CSV table of C-alpha atoms in Angstrom, one decimal:
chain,number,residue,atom,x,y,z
A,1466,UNK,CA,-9.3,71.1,11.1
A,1467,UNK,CA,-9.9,73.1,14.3
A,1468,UNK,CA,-6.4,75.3,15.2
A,1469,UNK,CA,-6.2,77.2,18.5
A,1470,UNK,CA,-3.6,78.4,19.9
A,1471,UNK,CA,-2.9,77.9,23.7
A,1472,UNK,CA,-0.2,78.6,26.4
A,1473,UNK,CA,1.6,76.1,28.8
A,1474,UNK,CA,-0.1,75.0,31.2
A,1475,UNK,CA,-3.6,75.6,29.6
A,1476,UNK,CA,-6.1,72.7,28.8
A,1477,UNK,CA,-9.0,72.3,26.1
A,1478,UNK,CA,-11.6,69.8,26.8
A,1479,UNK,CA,-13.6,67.6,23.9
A,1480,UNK,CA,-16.6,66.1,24.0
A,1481,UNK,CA,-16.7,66.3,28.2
A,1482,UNK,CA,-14.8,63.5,28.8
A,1483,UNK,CA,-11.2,64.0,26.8
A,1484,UNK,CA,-8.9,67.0,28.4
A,1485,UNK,CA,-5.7,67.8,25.8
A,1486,UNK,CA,-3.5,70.1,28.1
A,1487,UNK,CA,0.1,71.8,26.7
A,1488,UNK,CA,2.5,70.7,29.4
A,1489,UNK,CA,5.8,72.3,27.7
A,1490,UNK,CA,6.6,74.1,24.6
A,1491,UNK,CA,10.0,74.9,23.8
A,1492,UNK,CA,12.8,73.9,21.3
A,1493,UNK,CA,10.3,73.2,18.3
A,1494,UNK,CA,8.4,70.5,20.5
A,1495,UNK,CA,5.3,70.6,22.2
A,1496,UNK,CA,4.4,68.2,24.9
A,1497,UNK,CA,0.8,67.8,25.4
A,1498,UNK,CA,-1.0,65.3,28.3
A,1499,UNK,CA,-3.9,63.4,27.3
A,1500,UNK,CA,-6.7,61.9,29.5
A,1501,UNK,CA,-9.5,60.2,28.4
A,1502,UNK,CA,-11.6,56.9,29.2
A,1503,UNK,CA,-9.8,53.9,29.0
A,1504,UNK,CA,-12.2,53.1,26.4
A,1505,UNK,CA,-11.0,55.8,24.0
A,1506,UNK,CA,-7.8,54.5,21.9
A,1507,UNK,CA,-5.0,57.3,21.9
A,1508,UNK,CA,-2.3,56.3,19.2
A,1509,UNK,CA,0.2,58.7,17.3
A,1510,UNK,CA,0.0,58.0,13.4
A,1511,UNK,CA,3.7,59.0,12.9
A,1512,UNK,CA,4.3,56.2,15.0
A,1513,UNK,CA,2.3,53.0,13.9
A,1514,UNK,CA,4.9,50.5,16.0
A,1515,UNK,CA,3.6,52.2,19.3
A,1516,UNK,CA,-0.6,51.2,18.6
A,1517,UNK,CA,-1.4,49.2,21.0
A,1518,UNK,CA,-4.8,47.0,19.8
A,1519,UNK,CA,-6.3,46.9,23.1
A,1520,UNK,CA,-7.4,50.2,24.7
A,1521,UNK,CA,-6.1,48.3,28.4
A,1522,UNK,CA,-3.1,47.8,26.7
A,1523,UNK,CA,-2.5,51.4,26.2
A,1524,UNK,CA,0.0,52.8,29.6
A,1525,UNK,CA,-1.4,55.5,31.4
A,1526,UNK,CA,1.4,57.4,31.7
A,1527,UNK,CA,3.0,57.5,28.6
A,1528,UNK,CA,6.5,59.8,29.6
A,1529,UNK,CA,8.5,61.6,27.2
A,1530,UNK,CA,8.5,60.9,23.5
């Protein structure tokens, strides 16, 4: 596992096509924005109700939570 440590508002970028940036921190809670190609399934494993099986399935913008 790969940790770094970043600061609102700052972005890492995987494999030239995924961008992970911190949008928040605060409270014990991070909130992080995702983009990626449609193609590329995004689920949360501590959530298994929220996989969607169809990567057009998946809402672009996800909100809060």
């Amino acid at each position: 596992m790969l940790v770094l440590v970043r600061r609102s508002g700052q972005t890492l970028i995987i494999a030239d096509n995924i961008r992970v940036s911190v949008v928040s921190v605060g409270r014990g809670r991070v909130q992080l924005g995702i983009e990626a190609p449609r193609d590329v399934r995004i689920h949360r494993p501590d959530h298994p109700e929220l996989f969607m099986n169809k990567p057009s399935d998946r809402p672009r913008n996800c909100g809060n939570g």
